[in-house]
PDB file of C-alpha atoms in Angstrom:
ATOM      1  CA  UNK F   1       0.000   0.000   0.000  1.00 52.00           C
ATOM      2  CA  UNK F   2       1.137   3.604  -1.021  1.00 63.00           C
ATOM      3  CA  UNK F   3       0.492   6.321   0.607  1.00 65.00           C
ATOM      4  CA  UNK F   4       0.647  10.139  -0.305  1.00 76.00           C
ATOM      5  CA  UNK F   5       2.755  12.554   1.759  1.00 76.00           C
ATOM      6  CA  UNK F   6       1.577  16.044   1.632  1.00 79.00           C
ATOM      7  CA  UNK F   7       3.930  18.597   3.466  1.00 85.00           C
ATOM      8  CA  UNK F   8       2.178  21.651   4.027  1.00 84.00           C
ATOM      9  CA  UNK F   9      -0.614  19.074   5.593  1.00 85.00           C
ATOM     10  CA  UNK F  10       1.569  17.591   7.883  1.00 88.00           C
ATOM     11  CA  UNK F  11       3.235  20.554   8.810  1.00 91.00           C
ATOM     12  CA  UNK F  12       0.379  22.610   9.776  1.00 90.00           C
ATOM     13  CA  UNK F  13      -1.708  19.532  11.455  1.00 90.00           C
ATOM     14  CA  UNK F  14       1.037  19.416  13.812  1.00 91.00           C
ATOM     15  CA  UNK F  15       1.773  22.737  14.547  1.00 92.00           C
ATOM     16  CA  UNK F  16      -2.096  23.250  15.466  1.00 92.00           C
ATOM     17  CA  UNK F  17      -1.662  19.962  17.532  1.00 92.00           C
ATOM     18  CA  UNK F  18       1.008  20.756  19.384  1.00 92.00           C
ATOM     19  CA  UNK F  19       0.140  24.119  19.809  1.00 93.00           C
ATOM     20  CA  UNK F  20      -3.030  23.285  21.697  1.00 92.00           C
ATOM     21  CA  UNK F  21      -1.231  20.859  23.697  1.00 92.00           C
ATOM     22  CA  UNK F  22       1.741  23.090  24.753  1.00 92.00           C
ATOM     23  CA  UNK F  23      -0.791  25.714  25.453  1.00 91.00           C
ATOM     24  CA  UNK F  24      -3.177  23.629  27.926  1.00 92.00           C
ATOM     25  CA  UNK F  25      -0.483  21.848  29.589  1.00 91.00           C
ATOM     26  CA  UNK F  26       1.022  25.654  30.153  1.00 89.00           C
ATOM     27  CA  UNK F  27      -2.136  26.271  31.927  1.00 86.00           C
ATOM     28  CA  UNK F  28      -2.012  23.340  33.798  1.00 87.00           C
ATOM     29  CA  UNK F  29       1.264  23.251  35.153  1.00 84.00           C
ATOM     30  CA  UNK F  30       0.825  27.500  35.622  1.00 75.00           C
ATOM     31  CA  UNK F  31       4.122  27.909  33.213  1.00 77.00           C
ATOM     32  CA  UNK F  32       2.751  30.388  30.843  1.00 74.00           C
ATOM     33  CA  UNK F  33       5.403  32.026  28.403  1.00 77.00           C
ATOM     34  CA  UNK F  34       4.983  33.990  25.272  1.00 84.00           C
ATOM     35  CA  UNK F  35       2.704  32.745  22.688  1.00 87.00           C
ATOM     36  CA  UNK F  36       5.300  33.396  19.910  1.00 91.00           C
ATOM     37  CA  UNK F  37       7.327  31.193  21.796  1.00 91.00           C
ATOM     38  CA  UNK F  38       5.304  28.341  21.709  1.00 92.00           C
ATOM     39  CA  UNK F  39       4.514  29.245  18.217  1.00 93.00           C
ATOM     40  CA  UNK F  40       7.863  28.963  17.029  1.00 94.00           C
ATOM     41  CA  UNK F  41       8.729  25.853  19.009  1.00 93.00           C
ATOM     42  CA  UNK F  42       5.739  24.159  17.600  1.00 93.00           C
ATOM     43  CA  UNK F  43       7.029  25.441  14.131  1.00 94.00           C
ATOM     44  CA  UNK F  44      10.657  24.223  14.541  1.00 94.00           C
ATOM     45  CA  UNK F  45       9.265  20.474  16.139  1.00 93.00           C
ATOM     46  CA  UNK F  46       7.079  20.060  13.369  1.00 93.00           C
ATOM     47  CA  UNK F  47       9.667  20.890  10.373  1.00 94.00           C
ATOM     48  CA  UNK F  48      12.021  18.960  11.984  1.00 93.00           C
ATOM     49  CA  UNK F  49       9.991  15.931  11.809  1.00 91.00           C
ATOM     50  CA  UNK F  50       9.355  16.642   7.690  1.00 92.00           C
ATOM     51  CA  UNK F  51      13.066  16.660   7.252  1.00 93.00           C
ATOM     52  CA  UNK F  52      13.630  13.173   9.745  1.00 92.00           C
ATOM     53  CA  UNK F  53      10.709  11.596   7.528  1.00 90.00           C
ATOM     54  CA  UNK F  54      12.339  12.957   4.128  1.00 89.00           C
ATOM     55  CA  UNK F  55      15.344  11.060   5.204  1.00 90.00           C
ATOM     56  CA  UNK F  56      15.074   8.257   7.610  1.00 89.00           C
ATOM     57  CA  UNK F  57      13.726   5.259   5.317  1.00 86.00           C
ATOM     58  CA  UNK F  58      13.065   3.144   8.440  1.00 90.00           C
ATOM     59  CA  UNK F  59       9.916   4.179  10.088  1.00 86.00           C
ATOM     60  CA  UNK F  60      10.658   2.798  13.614  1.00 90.00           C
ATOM     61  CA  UNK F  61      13.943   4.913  13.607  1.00 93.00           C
ATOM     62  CA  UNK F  62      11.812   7.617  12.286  1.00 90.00           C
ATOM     63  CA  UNK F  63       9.504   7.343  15.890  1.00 89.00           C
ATOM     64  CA  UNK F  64      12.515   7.066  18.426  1.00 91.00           C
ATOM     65  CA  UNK F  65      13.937  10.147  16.926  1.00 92.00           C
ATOM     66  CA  UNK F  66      10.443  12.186  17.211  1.00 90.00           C
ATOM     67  CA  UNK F  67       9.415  10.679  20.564  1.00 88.00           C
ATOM     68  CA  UNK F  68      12.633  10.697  22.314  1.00 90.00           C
ATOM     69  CA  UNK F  69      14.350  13.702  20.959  1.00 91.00           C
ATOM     70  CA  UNK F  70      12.103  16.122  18.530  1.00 92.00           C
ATOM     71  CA  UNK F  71       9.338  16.183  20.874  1.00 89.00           C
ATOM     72  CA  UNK F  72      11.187  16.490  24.500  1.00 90.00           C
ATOM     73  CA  UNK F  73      13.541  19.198  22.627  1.00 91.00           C
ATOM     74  CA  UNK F  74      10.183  21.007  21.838  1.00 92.00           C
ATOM     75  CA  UNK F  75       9.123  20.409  25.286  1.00 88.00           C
ATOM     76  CA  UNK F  76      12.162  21.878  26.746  1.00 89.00           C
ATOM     77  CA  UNK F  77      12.470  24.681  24.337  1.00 90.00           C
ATOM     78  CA  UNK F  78       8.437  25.964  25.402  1.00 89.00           C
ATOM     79  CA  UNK F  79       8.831  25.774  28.993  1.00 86.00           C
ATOM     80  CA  UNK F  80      12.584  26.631  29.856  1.00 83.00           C
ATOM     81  CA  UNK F  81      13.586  27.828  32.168  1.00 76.00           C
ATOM     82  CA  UNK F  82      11.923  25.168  34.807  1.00 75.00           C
ATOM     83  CA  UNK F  83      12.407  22.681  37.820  1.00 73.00           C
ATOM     84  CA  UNK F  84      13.303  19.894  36.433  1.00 78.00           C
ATOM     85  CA  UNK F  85       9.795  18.058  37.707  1.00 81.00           C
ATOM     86  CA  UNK F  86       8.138  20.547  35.265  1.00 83.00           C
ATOM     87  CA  UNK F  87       9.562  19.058  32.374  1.00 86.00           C
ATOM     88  CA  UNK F  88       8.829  15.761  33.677  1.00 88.00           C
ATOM     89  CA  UNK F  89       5.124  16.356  34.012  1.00 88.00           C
ATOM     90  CA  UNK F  90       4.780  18.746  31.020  1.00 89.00           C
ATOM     91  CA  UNK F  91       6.084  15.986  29.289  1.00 88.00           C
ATOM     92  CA  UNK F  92       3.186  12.990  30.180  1.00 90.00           C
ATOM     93  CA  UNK F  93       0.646  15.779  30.237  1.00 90.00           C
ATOM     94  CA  UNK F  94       1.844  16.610  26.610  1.00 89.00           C
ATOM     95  CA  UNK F  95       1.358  12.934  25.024  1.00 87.00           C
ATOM     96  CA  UNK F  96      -1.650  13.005  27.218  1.00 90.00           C
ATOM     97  CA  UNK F  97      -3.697  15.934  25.725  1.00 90.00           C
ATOM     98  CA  UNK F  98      -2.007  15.177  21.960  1.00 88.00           C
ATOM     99  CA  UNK F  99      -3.412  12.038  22.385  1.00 87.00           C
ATOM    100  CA  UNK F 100      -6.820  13.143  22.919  1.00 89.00           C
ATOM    101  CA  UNK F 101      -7.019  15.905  20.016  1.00 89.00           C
ATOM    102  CA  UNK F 102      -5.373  13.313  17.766  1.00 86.00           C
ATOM    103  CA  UNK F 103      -8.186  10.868  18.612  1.00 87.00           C
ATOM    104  CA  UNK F 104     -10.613  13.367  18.686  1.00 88.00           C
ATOM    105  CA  UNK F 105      -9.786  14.783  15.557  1.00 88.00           C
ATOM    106  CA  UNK F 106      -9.908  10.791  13.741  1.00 86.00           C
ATOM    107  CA  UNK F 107     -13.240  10.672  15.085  1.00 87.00           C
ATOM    108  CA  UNK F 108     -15.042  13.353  13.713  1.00 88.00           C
ATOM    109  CA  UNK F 109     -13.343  12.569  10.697  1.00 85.00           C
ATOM    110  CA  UNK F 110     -14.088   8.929  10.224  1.00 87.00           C
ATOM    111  CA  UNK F 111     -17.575   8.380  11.981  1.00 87.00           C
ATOM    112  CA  UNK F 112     -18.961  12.063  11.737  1.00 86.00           C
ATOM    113  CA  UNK F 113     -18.080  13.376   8.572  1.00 84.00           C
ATOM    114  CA  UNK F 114     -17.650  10.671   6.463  1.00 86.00           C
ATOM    115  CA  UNK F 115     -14.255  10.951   5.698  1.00 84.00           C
ATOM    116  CA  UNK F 116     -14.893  14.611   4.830  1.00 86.00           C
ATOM    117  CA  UNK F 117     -14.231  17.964   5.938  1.00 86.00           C
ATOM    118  CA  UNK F 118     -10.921  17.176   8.050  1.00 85.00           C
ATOM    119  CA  UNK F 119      -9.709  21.007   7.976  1.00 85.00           C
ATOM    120  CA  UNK F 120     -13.445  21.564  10.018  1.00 89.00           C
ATOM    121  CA  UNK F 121     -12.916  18.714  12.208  1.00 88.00           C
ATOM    122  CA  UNK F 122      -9.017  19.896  13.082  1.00 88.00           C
ATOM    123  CA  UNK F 123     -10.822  23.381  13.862  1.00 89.00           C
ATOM    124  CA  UNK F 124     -13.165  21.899  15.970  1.00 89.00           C
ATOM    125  CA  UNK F 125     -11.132  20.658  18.459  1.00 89.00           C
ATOM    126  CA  UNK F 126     -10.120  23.591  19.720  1.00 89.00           C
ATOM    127  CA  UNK F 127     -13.729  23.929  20.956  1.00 89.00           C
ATOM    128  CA  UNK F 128     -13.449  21.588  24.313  1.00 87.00           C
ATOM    129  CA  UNK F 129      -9.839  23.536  24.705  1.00 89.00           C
ATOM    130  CA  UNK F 130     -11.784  26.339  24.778  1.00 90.00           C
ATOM    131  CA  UNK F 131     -13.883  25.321  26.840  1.00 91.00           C
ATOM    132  CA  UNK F 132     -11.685  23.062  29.420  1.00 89.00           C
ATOM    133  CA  UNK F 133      -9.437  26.220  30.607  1.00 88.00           C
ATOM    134  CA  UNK F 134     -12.470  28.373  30.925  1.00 86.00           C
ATOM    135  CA  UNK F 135     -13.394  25.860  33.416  1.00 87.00           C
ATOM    136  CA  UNK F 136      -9.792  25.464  34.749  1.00 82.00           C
ATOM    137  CA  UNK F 137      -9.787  29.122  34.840  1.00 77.00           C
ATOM    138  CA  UNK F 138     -12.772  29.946  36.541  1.00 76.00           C
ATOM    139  CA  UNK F 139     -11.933  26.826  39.004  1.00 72.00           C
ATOM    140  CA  UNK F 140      -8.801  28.614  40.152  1.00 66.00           C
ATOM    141  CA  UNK F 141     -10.302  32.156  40.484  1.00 61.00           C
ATOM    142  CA  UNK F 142     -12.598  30.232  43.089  1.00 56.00           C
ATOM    143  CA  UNK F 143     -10.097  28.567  45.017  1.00 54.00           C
ATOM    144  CA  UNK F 144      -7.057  31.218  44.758  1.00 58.00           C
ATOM    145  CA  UNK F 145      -7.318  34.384  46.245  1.00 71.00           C
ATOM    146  CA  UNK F 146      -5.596  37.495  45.484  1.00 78.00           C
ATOM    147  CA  UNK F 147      -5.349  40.736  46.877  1.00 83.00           C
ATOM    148  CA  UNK F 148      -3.297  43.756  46.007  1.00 88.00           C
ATOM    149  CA  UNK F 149      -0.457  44.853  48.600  1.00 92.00           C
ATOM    150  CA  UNK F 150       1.270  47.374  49.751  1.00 93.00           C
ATOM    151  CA  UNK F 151       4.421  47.104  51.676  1.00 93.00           C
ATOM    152  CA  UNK F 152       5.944  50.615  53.264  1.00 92.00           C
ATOM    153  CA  UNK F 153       8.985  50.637  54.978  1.00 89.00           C
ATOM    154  CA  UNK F 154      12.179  53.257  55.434  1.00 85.00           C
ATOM    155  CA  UNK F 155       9.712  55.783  52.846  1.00 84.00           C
ATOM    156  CA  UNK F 156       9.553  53.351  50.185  1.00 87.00           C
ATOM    157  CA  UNK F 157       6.759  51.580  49.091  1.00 89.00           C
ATOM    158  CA  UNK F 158       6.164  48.681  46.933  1.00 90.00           C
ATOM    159  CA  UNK F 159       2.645  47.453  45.419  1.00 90.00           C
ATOM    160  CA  UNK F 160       2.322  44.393  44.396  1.00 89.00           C
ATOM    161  CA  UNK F 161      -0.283  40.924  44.079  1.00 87.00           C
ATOM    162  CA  UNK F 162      -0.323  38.646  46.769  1.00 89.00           C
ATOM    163  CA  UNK F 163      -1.934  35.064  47.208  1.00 85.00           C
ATOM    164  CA  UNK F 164      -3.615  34.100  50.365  1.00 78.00           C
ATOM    165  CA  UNK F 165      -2.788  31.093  51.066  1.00 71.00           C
ATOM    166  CA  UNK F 166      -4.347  28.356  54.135  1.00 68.00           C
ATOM    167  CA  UNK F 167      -1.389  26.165  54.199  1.00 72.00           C
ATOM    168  CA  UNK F 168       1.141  28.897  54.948  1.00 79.00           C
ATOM    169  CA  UNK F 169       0.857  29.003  58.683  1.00 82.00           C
ATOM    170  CA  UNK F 170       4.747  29.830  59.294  1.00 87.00           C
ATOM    171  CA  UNK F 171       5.246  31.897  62.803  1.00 89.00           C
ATOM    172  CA  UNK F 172       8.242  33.383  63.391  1.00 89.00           C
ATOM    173  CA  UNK F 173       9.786  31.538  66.356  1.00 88.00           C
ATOM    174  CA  UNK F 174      11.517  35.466  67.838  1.00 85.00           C
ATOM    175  CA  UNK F 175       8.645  37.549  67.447  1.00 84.00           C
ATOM    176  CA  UNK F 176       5.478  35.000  67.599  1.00 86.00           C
ATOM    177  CA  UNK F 177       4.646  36.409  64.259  1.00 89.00           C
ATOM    178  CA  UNK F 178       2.691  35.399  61.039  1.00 91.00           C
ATOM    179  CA  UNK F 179       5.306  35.085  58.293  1.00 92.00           C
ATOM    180  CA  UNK F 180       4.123  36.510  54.767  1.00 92.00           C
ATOM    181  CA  UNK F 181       6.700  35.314  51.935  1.00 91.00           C
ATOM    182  CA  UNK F 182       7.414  37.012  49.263  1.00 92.00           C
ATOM    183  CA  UNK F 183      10.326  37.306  46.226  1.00 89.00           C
ATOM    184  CA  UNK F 184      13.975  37.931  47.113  1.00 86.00           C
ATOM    185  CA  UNK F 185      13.892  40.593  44.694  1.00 86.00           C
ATOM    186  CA  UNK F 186      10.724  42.733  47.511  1.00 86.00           C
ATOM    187  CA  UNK F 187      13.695  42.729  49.925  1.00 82.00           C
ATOM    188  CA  UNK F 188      16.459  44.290  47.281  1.00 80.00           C
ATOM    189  CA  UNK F 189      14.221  47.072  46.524  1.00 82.00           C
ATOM    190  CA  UNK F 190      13.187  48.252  49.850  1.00 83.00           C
ATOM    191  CA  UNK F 191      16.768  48.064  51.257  1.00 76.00           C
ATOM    192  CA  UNK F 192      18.299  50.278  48.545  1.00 70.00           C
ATOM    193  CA  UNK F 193      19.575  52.825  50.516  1.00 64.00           C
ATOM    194  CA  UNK F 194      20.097  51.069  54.262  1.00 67.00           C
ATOM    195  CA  UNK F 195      20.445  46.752  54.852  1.00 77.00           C
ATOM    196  CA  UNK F 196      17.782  45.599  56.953  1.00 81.00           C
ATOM    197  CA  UNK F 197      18.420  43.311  59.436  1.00 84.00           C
ATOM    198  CA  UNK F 198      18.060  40.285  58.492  1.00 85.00           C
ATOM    199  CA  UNK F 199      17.276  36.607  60.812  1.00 87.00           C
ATOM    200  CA  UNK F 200      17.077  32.921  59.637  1.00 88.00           C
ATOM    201  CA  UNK F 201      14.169  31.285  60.442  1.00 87.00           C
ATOM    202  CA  UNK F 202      12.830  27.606  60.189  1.00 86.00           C
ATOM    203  CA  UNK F 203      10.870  25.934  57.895  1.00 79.00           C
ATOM    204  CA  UNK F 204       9.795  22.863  56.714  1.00 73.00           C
ATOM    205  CA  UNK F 205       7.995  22.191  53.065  1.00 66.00           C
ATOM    206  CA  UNK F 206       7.432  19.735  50.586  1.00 52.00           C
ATOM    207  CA  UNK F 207      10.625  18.944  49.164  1.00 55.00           C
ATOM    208  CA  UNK F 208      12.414  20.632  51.846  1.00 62.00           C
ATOM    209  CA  UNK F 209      11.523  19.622  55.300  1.00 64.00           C
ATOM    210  CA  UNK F 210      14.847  21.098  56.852  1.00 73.00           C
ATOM    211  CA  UNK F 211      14.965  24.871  55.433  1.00 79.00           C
ATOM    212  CA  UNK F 212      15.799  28.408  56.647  1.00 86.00           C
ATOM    213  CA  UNK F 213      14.249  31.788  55.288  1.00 88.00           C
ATOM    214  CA  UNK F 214      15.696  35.035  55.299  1.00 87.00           C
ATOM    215  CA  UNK F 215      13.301  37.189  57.589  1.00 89.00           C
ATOM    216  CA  UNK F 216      13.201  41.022  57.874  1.00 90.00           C
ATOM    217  CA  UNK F 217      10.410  43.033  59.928  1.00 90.00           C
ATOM    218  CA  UNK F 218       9.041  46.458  57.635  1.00 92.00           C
ATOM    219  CA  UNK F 219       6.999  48.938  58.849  1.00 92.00           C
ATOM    220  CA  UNK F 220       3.962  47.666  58.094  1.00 92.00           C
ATOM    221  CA  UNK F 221       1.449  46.361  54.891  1.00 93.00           C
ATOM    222  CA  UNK F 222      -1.691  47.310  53.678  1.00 92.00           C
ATOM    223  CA  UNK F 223      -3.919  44.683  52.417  1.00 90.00           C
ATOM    224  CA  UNK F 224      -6.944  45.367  49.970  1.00 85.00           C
ATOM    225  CA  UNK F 225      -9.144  42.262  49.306  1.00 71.00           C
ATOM    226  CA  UNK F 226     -13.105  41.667  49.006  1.00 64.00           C
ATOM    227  CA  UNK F 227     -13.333  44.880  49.161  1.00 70.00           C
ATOM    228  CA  UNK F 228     -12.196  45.800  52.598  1.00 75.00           C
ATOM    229  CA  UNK F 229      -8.697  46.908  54.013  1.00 84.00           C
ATOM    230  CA  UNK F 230      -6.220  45.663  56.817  1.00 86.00           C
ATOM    231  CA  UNK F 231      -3.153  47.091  57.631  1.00 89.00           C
ATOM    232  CA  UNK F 232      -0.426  45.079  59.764  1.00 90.00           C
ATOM    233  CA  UNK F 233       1.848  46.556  62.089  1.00 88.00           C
ATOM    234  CA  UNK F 234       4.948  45.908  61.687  1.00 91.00           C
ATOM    235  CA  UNK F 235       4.748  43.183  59.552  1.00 92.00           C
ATOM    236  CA  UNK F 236       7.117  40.262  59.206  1.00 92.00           C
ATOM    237  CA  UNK F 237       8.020  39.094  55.669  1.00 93.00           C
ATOM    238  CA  UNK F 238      10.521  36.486  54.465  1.00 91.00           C
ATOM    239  CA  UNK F 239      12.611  36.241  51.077  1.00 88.00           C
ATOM    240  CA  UNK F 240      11.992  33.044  48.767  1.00 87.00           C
ATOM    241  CA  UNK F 241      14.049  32.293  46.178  1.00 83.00           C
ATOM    242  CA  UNK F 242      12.542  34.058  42.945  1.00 75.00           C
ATOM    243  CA  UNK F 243      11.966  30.655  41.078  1.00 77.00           C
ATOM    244  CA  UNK F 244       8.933  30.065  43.777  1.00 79.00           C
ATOM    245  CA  UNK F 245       7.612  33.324  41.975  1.00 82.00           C
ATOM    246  CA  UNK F 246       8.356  32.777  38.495  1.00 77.00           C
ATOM    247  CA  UNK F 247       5.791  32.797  35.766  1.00 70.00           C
ATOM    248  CA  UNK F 248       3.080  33.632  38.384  1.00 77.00           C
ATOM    249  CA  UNK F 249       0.407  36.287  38.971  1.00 75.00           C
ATOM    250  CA  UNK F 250       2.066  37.662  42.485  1.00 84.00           C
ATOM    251  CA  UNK F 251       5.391  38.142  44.034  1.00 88.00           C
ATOM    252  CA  UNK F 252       3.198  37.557  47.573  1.00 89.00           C
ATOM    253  CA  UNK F 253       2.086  34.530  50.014  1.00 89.00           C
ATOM    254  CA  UNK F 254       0.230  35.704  52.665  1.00 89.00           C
ATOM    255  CA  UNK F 255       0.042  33.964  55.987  1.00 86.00           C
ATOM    256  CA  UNK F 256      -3.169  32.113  56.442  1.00 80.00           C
ATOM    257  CA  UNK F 257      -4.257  34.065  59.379  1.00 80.00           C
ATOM    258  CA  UNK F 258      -5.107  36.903  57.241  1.00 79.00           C
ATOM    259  CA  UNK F 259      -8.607  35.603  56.393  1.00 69.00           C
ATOM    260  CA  UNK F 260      -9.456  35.841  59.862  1.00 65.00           C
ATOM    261  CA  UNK F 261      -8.703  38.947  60.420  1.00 65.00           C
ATOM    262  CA  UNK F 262      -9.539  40.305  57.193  1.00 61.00           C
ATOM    263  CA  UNK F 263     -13.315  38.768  58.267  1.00 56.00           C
ATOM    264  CA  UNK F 264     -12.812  40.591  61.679  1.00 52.00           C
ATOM    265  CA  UNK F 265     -12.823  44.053  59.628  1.00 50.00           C
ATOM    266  CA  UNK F 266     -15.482  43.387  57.685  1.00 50.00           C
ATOM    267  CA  UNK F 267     -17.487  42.648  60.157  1.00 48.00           C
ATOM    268  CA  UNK F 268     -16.666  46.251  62.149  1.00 48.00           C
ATOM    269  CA  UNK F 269     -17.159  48.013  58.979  1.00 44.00           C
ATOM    270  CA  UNK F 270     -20.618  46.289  58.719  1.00 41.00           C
ATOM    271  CA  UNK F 271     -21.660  47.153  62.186  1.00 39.00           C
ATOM    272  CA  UNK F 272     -20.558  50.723  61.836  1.00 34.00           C
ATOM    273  CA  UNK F 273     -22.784  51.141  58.667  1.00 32.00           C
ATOM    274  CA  UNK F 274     -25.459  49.543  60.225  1.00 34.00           C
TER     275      UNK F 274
END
């Protein structure tokens, strides 16, 4: 049996393929870089696999190269830089969701259509990727809060987002204080002009149960969220290593205490309205 290679087919199948896939498992994992990027990569992986089926004649060479080195290169290329358990989950997500919207896609075309209209069905399976991350989306906006902050200290004052989050419930052990993380890079640009003092402190974490954070006390915050406001007094932050930070929405974990007394506010403010 012969069979008809078509280039331009091939090439733009799988750039649409893998585009979709790179794209939701970016979402998934929260590693979200520059759509160009992934464009490109996509681009690259897929002429790269023309040229290897041009000129390997043995097909089962052909798959070791694309599986084992095309398609982690592409992998690597869209998501770097990364821990390296990133590229170790973007990489079964990825034959995961390609998977599905190759299946998908041989579905519609054999049983639905009849063996016709294959550019429709590729288009169409971008509608339950569509519709998956609005999900995913709207999932996360229920379970992940974020508030804007604002951190003064020594006249200098920083805004940025913060995440509350339940499961950081680190005290410091000098002070008896809720910690509040945030990026190494906070610290360096409210101690421009003067250091400020600095203390280790303990912590333990998945993938670290032995740790120590860099802890400085500032002036104070000023938390905005549901729309009420808070202000702590001094405050007690500690410096993460920027990768904890990277690719995300805030530079900020808040101490999980801060729903509590965030509640406590809104309740005075009710009962002075009322």
């Amino acid at each position: 049996m012969n069979y008809e290679f078509y280039a331009d087919v091939f090439f733009l199948t799988n750039v649409y393929l893998d585009f979709l896939a790179v794209y939701i498992v970016s979402e998934i994992l929260q590693q979200k870089k520059r759509l160009l990027r992934y464009l490109f990569c996509c681009a690259l992986s897929s002429f790269a696999g023309i040229l290897l089926f041009l000129q390997i004649e043995n097909y089962d060479v052909y798959l070791i190269c694309i599986h084992f080195i095309v398609n982690p290169g592409m992998m690597f290329a869209c998501y770097f830089p990364a821990e390296g358990k990133i590229y170790i989950k973007a990489f079964c997500l990825m034959y995961f969701v390609i998977l599905m919207l190759g299946g998908s896609v041989q579905w519609m075309y054999v049983t639905i259509a009849g063996r016709h209209y294959y550019e429709l069905c590729l288009f169409l399976t971008a509608v339950p990727v569509i519709v998956f991350l609005y999900i995913l989306r709207r999932k996360r906006q229920n379970v992940q809060c974020f508030c804007q902050v604002t951190i003064v200290h020594n006249n200098r004052t920083v805004k940025l987002w913060a995440l509350y989050d339940t499961g950081n419930r680190l005290i410091d052990p000098y002070r008896k204080e809720p910690v509040h993380i945030v990026a190494k890079e906070i610290y360096g640009s409210l101690s421009q002009d003067a250091q400020i003092p600095t203390r280790l402190i303990p912590f333990s974490s998945v993938g670290c149960q032995n740790g120590m954070l860099s802890a400085f006390t500032v002036e104070r915050i000023c938390i905005q969220w549901k729309e009420a406001e808070m202000e702590i007094a001094p405050a007690v932050l500690a410096a993460a290593e920027d990768t904890l930070f990277q690719n995300r929405a805030y530079q900020m974990i808040l101490h999980g205490s801060v729903s509590e007394k965030m509640e406590l506010v809104k309740g005075k403010e009710e009962r002075i309205c009322t």
